[in-house]
CSV table of C-alpha atoms in Angstrom, one decimal:
chain,number,residue,atom,x,y,z
A,21,MET,CA,-3.0,-2.2,21.2
A,22,THR,CA,-3.6,-4.3,17.9
A,23,PRO,CA,0.2,-4.3,15.9
A,24,GLN,CA,0.2,-2.3,12.7
A,25,PRO,CA,1.1,-4.4,9.6
A,26,THR,CA,4.3,-3.5,8.5
A,27,ALA,CA,4.9,-2.0,4.9
A,28,GLN,CA,6.4,-4.8,3.6
A,29,ALA,CA,3.7,-6.9,5.3
A,30,VAL,CA,1.2,-4.9,3.6
A,31,ARG,CA,2.8,-5.3,0.1
A,32,SER,CA,3.1,-8.9,0.1
A,33,LYS,CA,-0.6,-8.8,1.0
A,34,TRP,CA,-1.4,-6.7,-1.8
A,35,THR,CA,0.8,-9.2,-4.1
A,36,ASP,CA,-1.1,-12.1,-3.5
A,37,LYS,CA,-4.1,-10.9,-3.8
A,38,ALA,CA,-3.3,-9.0,-7.2
A,39,VAL,CA,-3.6,-10.0,-10.7
A,40,TYR,CA,-1.4,-8.0,-13.4
A,41,ALA,CA,-2.3,-7.2,-16.5
A,42,ALA,CA,-1.5,-4.6,-18.9
A,43,GLY,CA,-3.0,-2.6,-22.3
A,44,ALA,CA,-3.3,0.5,-24.3
A,45,VAL,CA,-5.0,3.4,-25.5
A,46,VAL,CA,-4.6,2.5,-29.1
A,47,TRP,CA,-5.2,5.5,-31.4
A,48,ARG,CA,-5.0,7.0,-35.3
A,49,LEU,CA,-5.7,9.7,-37.5
A,50,VAL,CA,-8.5,9.7,-39.7
A,51,ASP,CA,-8.7,12.7,-42.1
A,52,ASP,CA,-6.5,14.3,-39.3
A,53,LYS,CA,-9.4,13.8,-36.8
A,54,LEU,CA,-8.2,11.8,-33.6
A,55,HIS,CA,-10.0,7.9,-32.9
A,56,ILE,CA,-9.5,5.6,-30.4
A,57,LEU,CA,-9.9,2.0,-30.9
A,58,LEU,CA,-12.4,0.1,-28.5
A,59,ILE,CA,-13.1,-3.7,-28.4
A,60,HIS,CA,-16.3,-5.2,-28.1
A,61,ARG,CA,-16.2,-8.5,-26.1
A,62,THR,CA,-18.2,-11.3,-26.5
A,63,LYS,CA,-18.7,-13.3,-23.4
A,64,TYR,CA,-19.4,-9.8,-21.4
A,65,ARG,CA,-21.2,-7.8,-23.7
A,66,ASP,CA,-19.4,-4.8,-22.7
A,67,VAL,CA,-17.0,-2.2,-24.7
A,68,THR,CA,-13.4,-1.8,-23.4
A,69,LEU,CA,-9.7,-0.9,-23.8
A,70,PRO,CA,-7.4,-3.6,-25.3
A,71,LYS,CA,-5.8,-5.6,-22.3
A,72,GLY,CA,-5.0,-9.1,-20.7
A,73,LYS,CA,-3.1,-10.7,-17.9
A,74,VAL,CA,0.8,-10.7,-17.7
A,75,ASP,CA,2.0,-14.4,-18.6
A,76,PRO,CA,4.6,-16.0,-16.8
A,77,GLY,CA,8.0,-14.4,-17.0
A,78,GLU,CA,6.4,-11.4,-18.8
A,79,MET,CA,7.2,-7.7,-18.1
A,80,LEU,CA,4.3,-5.5,-18.5
A,81,ALA,CA,5.3,-3.7,-21.4
A,82,GLU,CA,5.7,-7.1,-23.9
A,83,THR,CA,2.0,-8.2,-22.3
A,84,ALA,CA,0.8,-4.7,-23.6
A,85,VAL,CA,2.1,-5.3,-27.1
A,86,ARG,CA,1.3,-8.9,-27.0
A,87,GLU,CA,-2.4,-8.0,-25.8
A,88,VAL,CA,-3.4,-6.0,-28.3
A,89,HIS,CA,-1.8,-7.5,-31.6
A,90,GLU,CA,-4.0,-10.8,-29.9
A,91,GLU,CA,-7.1,-8.9,-29.5
A,92,THR,CA,-6.9,-6.7,-32.2
A,93,GLY,CA,-4.2,-8.2,-34.9
A,94,ILE,CA,-2.8,-4.6,-34.5
A,95,ARG,CA,1.1,-4.8,-33.9
A,96,VAL,CA,2.0,-1.1,-31.9
A,97,SER,CA,5.0,0.4,-30.4
A,98,LEU,CA,4.0,2.1,-26.8
A,99,GLY,CA,4.2,5.5,-26.3
A,100,VAL,CA,3.3,7.2,-23.0
A,101,PRO,CA,2.0,5.5,-19.5
A,102,VAL,CA,-1.4,6.6,-19.3
A,103,GLY,CA,-2.4,5.4,-15.9
A,104,VAL,CA,-3.0,2.6,-13.6
A,105,SER,CA,-6.7,0.9,-13.2
A,106,ARG,CA,-7.3,-0.9,-10.1
A,107,TYR,CA,-10.7,-3.2,-9.4
A,108,HIS,CA,-12.0,-6.1,-7.7
A,109,LEU,CA,-12.9,-9.3,-9.4
A,110,PRO,CA,-15.5,-11.3,-8.6
A,111,SER,CA,-12.9,-13.5,-6.9
A,112,SER,CA,-12.5,-10.7,-4.4
A,113,LYS,CA,-8.8,-10.4,-5.8
A,114,GLN,CA,-7.5,-7.4,-7.0
A,115,LYS,CA,-6.8,-6.4,-11.1
A,116,VAL,CA,-4.2,-4.3,-11.8
A,117,VAL,CA,-3.8,-3.2,-15.3
A,118,HIS,CA,-1.3,-0.8,-16.6
A,119,TYR,CA,-1.9,1.4,-19.8
A,120,TRP,CA,0.0,2.9,-22.7
A,121,ALA,CA,-0.9,5.0,-25.7
A,122,ALA,CA,-0.1,3.5,-28.8
A,123,GLU,CA,-0.2,4.6,-32.1
A,124,ALA,CA,-1.7,2.4,-35.0
A,125,THR,CA,-0.4,2.9,-38.3
A,126,ASP,CA,-1.8,2.8,-41.6
A,127,ARG,CA,0.5,-0.4,-42.7
A,128,ALA,CA,-0.1,-2.1,-39.0
A,129,ILE,CA,-4.2,-1.8,-39.6
A,130,ARG,CA,-3.6,-3.2,-43.1
A,131,GLU,CA,-1.5,-6.0,-42.3
A,132,SER,CA,-4.3,-6.6,-39.2
A,133,THR,CA,-6.0,-10.1,-39.7
A,134,PHE,CA,-8.7,-9.9,-37.1
A,135,VAL,CA,-12.0,-11.1,-37.6
A,136,PRO,CA,-14.9,-11.6,-34.9
A,137,ASN,CA,-14.2,-14.8,-32.3
A,138,LYS,CA,-15.5,-16.1,-29.5
A,139,GLU,CA,-13.5,-13.6,-27.5
A,140,ILE,CA,-13.6,-10.3,-29.2
A,141,ALA,CA,-17.2,-9.5,-31.5
A,142,ALA,CA,-16.3,-6.4,-33.2
A,143,LEU,CA,-13.3,-3.5,-33.1
A,144,GLU,CA,-14.4,0.0,-33.3
A,145,TRP,CA,-12.9,3.3,-34.0
A,146,VAL,CA,-14.3,6.2,-33.0
A,147,PRO,CA,-13.6,9.9,-31.7
A,148,LEU,CA,-12.0,10.4,-28.8
A,149,LYS,CA,-15.4,12.1,-27.4
A,150,LYS,CA,-17.7,9.3,-28.2
A,151,ALA,CA,-15.3,6.9,-26.6
A,152,ARG,CA,-15.9,8.0,-23.5
A,153,ALA,CA,-19.9,7.6,-23.6
A,154,ARG,CA,-19.1,3.9,-25.8
A,155,LEU,CA,-16.6,2.4,-22.7
A,156,SER,CA,-18.9,0.3,-20.2
A,157,TYR,CA,-16.3,0.9,-16.9
A,158,PRO,CA,-15.1,4.0,-14.8
A,159,VAL,CA,-11.8,2.7,-14.8
A,160,ASP,CA,-11.6,3.1,-18.3
A,161,HIS,CA,-12.9,6.6,-18.4
A,162,GLU,CA,-10.1,7.4,-15.9
A,163,ILE,CA,-7.2,5.9,-18.3
A,164,LEU,CA,-9.1,7.9,-21.1
A,165,ASP,CA,-8.9,11.2,-19.5
A,166,PHE,CA,-5.2,10.7,-18.7
A,167,PHE,CA,-4.8,10.4,-22.5
A,168,ALA,CA,-7.1,13.3,-23.6
A,169,LYS,CA,-4.9,15.3,-20.9
A,170,LEU,CA,-1.9,14.4,-23.6
A,171,VAL,CA,-4.0,15.0,-26.1
A,172,ASP,CA,-5.1,18.7,-24.9
A,173,ASP,CA,-1.2,19.5,-23.9
A,174,GLY,CA,0.0,18.5,-28.0
A,175,VAL,CA,2.3,15.4,-26.4
A,176,LEU,CA,0.7,12.5,-27.9
A,177,ARG,CA,3.1,11.7,-30.3
A,178,THR,CA,6.2,10.7,-28.6
A,179,PHE,CA,10.0,8.6,-29.1
A,180,PRO,CA,12.0,6.9,-26.4
A,181,VAL,CA,15.2,7.3,-25.4
A,182,ILE,CA,16.0,4.5,-23.4
A,183,ALA,CA,18.9,4.3,-20.5
A,184,LEU,CA,19.8,0.4,-19.9
A,185,ARG,CA,22.3,-0.7,-17.1
A,186,HIS,CA,24.1,-3.3,-18.4
A,187,ALA,CA,23.2,-6.7,-17.2
A,188,LYS,CA,25.0,-9.3,-14.3
A,189,ALA,CA,28.4,-9.1,-14.7
A,190,LEU,CA,31.4,-11.1,-12.7
A,191,HIS,CA,32.6,-9.3,-10.1
A,192,ARG,CA,36.0,-7.3,-10.3
A,193,SER,CA,37.2,-9.5,-7.5
A,194,GLU,CA,36.4,-12.5,-9.6
A,195,TRP,CA,38.2,-11.2,-12.9
A,196,ASP,CA,42.2,-10.8,-13.5
A,197,GLY,CA,41.8,-8.9,-16.6
A,198,ALA,CA,40.9,-5.4,-17.9
A,199,ASP,CA,37.6,-4.3,-16.0
A,200,ALA,CA,36.0,-3.5,-19.8
A,201,ALA,CA,36.6,-7.3,-20.2
A,202,ARG,CA,34.3,-8.5,-18.2
A,203,PRO,CA,31.8,-10.5,-19.1
A,204,LEU,CA,28.3,-11.4,-18.0
A,205,THR,CA,27.5,-13.8,-16.0
A,206,GLU,CA,25.1,-17.0,-16.3
A,207,ARG,CA,22.3,-14.7,-14.7
A,208,GLY,CA,23.2,-11.7,-16.5
A,209,ARG,CA,23.1,-13.6,-20.1
A,210,ARG,CA,19.2,-14.7,-19.0
A,211,GLN,CA,18.8,-11.0,-18.4
A,212,ALA,CA,20.1,-9.7,-21.5
A,213,ASP,CA,17.6,-12.1,-23.2
A,214,SER,CA,14.7,-11.3,-21.1
A,215,ILE,CA,14.6,-7.7,-22.0
A,216,VAL,CA,14.3,-8.0,-25.5
A,217,GLY,CA,10.6,-8.2,-25.9
A,218,PRO,CA,10.4,-5.2,-23.5
A,219,LEU,CA,12.2,-3.2,-25.6
A,220,ARG,CA,11.4,-3.9,-28.4
A,221,ALA,CA,7.4,-3.0,-26.8
A,222,PHE,CA,8.9,0.4,-27.3
A,223,GLY,CA,9.6,0.1,-30.5
A,224,VAL,CA,13.5,0.0,-30.7
A,225,ARG,CA,15.6,0.4,-33.8
A,226,ARG,CA,19.0,2.2,-32.9
A,227,ILE,CA,21.3,0.5,-30.5
A,228,VAL,CA,24.1,2.5,-29.1
A,229,THR,CA,26.4,0.6,-26.4
A,230,SER,CA,29.4,1.3,-23.9
A,231,ASP,CA,32.3,-0.7,-25.9
A,232,ALA,CA,32.6,-2.5,-22.5
A,233,VAL,CA,32.2,-6.3,-22.8
A,234,ARG,CA,29.6,-6.6,-20.6
A,235,CYS,CA,27.8,-3.6,-22.1
A,236,VAL,CA,28.3,-5.2,-25.8
A,237,GLN,CA,26.8,-8.5,-24.4
A,238,THR,CA,23.9,-7.3,-23.0
A,239,VAL,CA,22.7,-5.6,-26.0
A,240,LYS,CA,23.1,-8.6,-28.1
A,241,PRO,CA,20.4,-10.5,-28.0
A,242,LEU,CA,18.3,-7.5,-28.9
A,243,ALA,CA,20.6,-6.6,-31.9
A,244,LYS,CA,20.1,-10.0,-33.0
A,245,SER,CA,16.5,-10.1,-32.4
A,246,LEU,CA,16.1,-6.7,-34.5
A,247,ASP,CA,18.7,-7.9,-36.9
A,248,ARG,CA,20.8,-4.5,-36.5
A,249,LYS,CA,24.1,-3.7,-35.7
A,250,SER,CA,24.7,-1.7,-31.9
A,251,VAL,CA,27.0,1.1,-31.9
A,252,LYS,CA,29.7,0.6,-29.7
A,253,THR,CA,31.4,3.7,-28.3
A,254,ALA,CA,34.1,4.7,-25.7
A,255,LYS,CA,32.3,7.8,-25.3
A,256,ILE,CA,29.7,6.8,-22.6
A,257,SER,CA,32.1,3.8,-21.0
A,258,GLN,CA,32.9,3.5,-17.5
A,259,ASP,CA,36.7,3.6,-17.9
A,260,ALA,CA,36.2,6.7,-20.1
A,261,TRP,CA,33.9,8.4,-17.4
A,262,GLU,CA,36.6,7.7,-14.2
A,263,ASP,CA,39.5,9.5,-16.1
A,264,GLY,CA,37.3,12.3,-17.5
A,265,THR,CA,37.4,11.9,-21.0
A,266,ASP,CA,34.0,10.9,-21.5
A,267,ASP,CA,31.6,12.5,-24.0
A,268,LEU,CA,28.2,11.9,-22.4
A,269,ARG,CA,26.8,14.9,-24.1
A,270,SER,CA,27.4,14.5,-27.9
A,271,VAL,CA,25.9,11.1,-27.9
A,272,ILE,CA,22.7,12.1,-26.0
A,273,GLY,CA,22.2,15.2,-28.2
A,274,ARG,CA,22.6,12.7,-31.5
A,275,ARG,CA,19.9,10.5,-29.7
A,276,VAL,CA,17.5,13.4,-29.2
A,277,ARG,CA,18.0,15.2,-32.4
A,278,SER,CA,17.1,12.1,-34.3
A,279,GLY,CA,13.7,11.7,-33.1
A,280,LYS,CA,14.2,8.0,-33.4
A,281,PRO,CA,13.5,5.3,-30.7
A,282,ALA,CA,16.8,4.3,-29.2
A,283,VAL,CA,18.6,2.4,-26.4
A,284,VAL,CA,21.4,3.6,-25.0
A,285,CYS,CA,23.2,0.7,-23.0
A,286,SER,CA,25.9,2.0,-19.9
A,287,HIS,CA,27.5,1.6,-16.8
A,288,GLY,CA,25.5,2.1,-13.0
A,289,PRO,CA,27.9,4.8,-12.0
A,290,VAL,CA,27.5,7.0,-15.6
A,291,LEU,CA,23.7,6.7,-15.9
A,292,PRO,CA,23.1,9.5,-13.8
A,293,GLY,CA,25.2,11.9,-16.2
A,294,ILE,CA,23.2,10.3,-19.1
A,295,LEU,CA,19.7,10.9,-17.6
A,296,SER,CA,20.8,14.6,-16.8
A,297,GLU,CA,22.0,14.9,-20.2
A,298,ILE,CA,18.6,13.9,-21.2
A,299,ALA,CA,17.1,16.5,-19.1
A,300,LEU,CA,19.5,19.4,-20.6
A,301,ALA,CA,18.8,18.4,-23.9
A,302,THR,CA,15.1,18.7,-23.6
A,303,GLY,CA,15.1,22.0,-21.3
A,304,THR,CA,13.7,19.7,-18.4
A,305,ILE,CA,13.9,21.2,-15.2
A,306,GLN,CA,15.8,18.6,-13.1
A,307,GLY,CA,14.1,16.8,-9.9
A,308,SER,CA,14.0,13.8,-7.6
A,309,TYR,CA,12.4,11.9,-10.5
A,310,VAL,CA,15.5,11.9,-12.7
A,311,SER,CA,17.8,10.9,-10.2
A,312,SER,CA,15.4,7.6,-9.5
A,313,ALA,CA,15.2,6.9,-12.9
A,314,ALA,CA,19.3,6.5,-12.9
A,315,ASP,CA,19.5,4.5,-10.2
A,316,LEU,CA,19.0,1.0,-11.7
A,317,GLU,CA,19.8,-2.4,-10.9
A,318,PRO,CA,22.0,-4.5,-13.8
A,319,GLY,CA,19.7,-4.8,-16.4
A,320,ALA,CA,17.0,-2.6,-15.4
A,321,PHE,CA,16.4,0.5,-17.8
A,322,SER,CA,14.4,3.8,-17.8
A,323,VAL,CA,12.4,4.8,-20.6
A,324,VAL,CA,12.5,8.5,-21.3
A,325,HIS,CA,9.4,9.8,-23.7
A,326,LEU,CA,10.0,13.0,-25.5
A,327,SER,CA,8.1,14.7,-27.8
A,328,SER,CA,8.3,14.1,-31.6
A,329,SER,CA,7.1,17.3,-32.6
A,330,ASN,CA,9.1,19.3,-29.9
A,331,PRO,CA,11.5,17.6,-27.8
A,332,GLY,CA,13.2,20.8,-26.2
A,333,SER,CA,9.3,20.5,-24.8
A,334,GLY,CA,10.8,18.7,-21.7
A,335,ILE,CA,10.5,15.0,-20.7
A,336,ILE,CA,6.9,14.1,-20.8
A,337,ALA,CA,6.7,10.9,-18.8
A,338,ILE,CA,9.8,8.4,-17.3
A,339,GLU,CA,9.1,4.8,-16.3
A,340,THR,CA,11.6,2.0,-15.1
A,341,HIS,CA,11.1,-1.6,-16.0
A,342,SER,CA,13.8,-4.3,-14.0
A,343,PRO,CA,14.1,-7.9,-15.4
A,344,LYS,CA,12.5,-10.7,-13.7
A,345,VAL,CA,15.4,-13.0,-13.6
């Protein structure tokens, strides 16, 4: 009998052949009517959604934002993920493209410097129903179908509450001081730098962090990039969690009520409680996906997408991202 390949072997084979890319279904309201942005590519003479290949060291979310800007001149923040397309390239490799919904604000459109070029011949805003007829490829139709479901469900406009685990810190056995004073390792500092772009891709404007040094150091590069101060609180610290004085509910409740994109940086043991509080605050039935979203490695984060118009309607989507360093 021929031995079957292991799951790891299958994954390795897929990874070796796959080309990864990311993009977005960019949308806007024109006279209260939804329009989708399509690109007409010069070389291929086709009509598709803005997307492009991942650059070395990039995480998918920042690829999507960068490619939308490079192809259209429009700066966007990512909303809900709307699917993954897979297809074969002429080289026989698989291309795997991750997509998000992304609203183009009036200001972003005004500031676009797009002009037709050797890659993109034209941009076209079309109503959702007409977009399907314009698109050249069936894989784009599948992404648009998922996007249309969000529209039908009335949950297209969202905001994220992001649960972030601090980056790699010195082990307790390597530190003689108070646990809350443990700093990041060199790898941890690299992780903190590497997640700035992905977190900014989701439009983060508010930073709330445990007052432990390892958490404060994790969000410091993001705060510098945004030119904003982080809010430090013992209410979501591991020390408070261990002695029963934490107050996750008040911190998370405030973030949900604000309706503003925010990142909340805390500790591995505390994260399940943070995700649980987000679920409770939004009337979401908790399941294994909530627990999975809390099981993060150092420097990783889960993006919880909530409805802007009705946060109490439940979690719309959860996605998890891990640093590459």
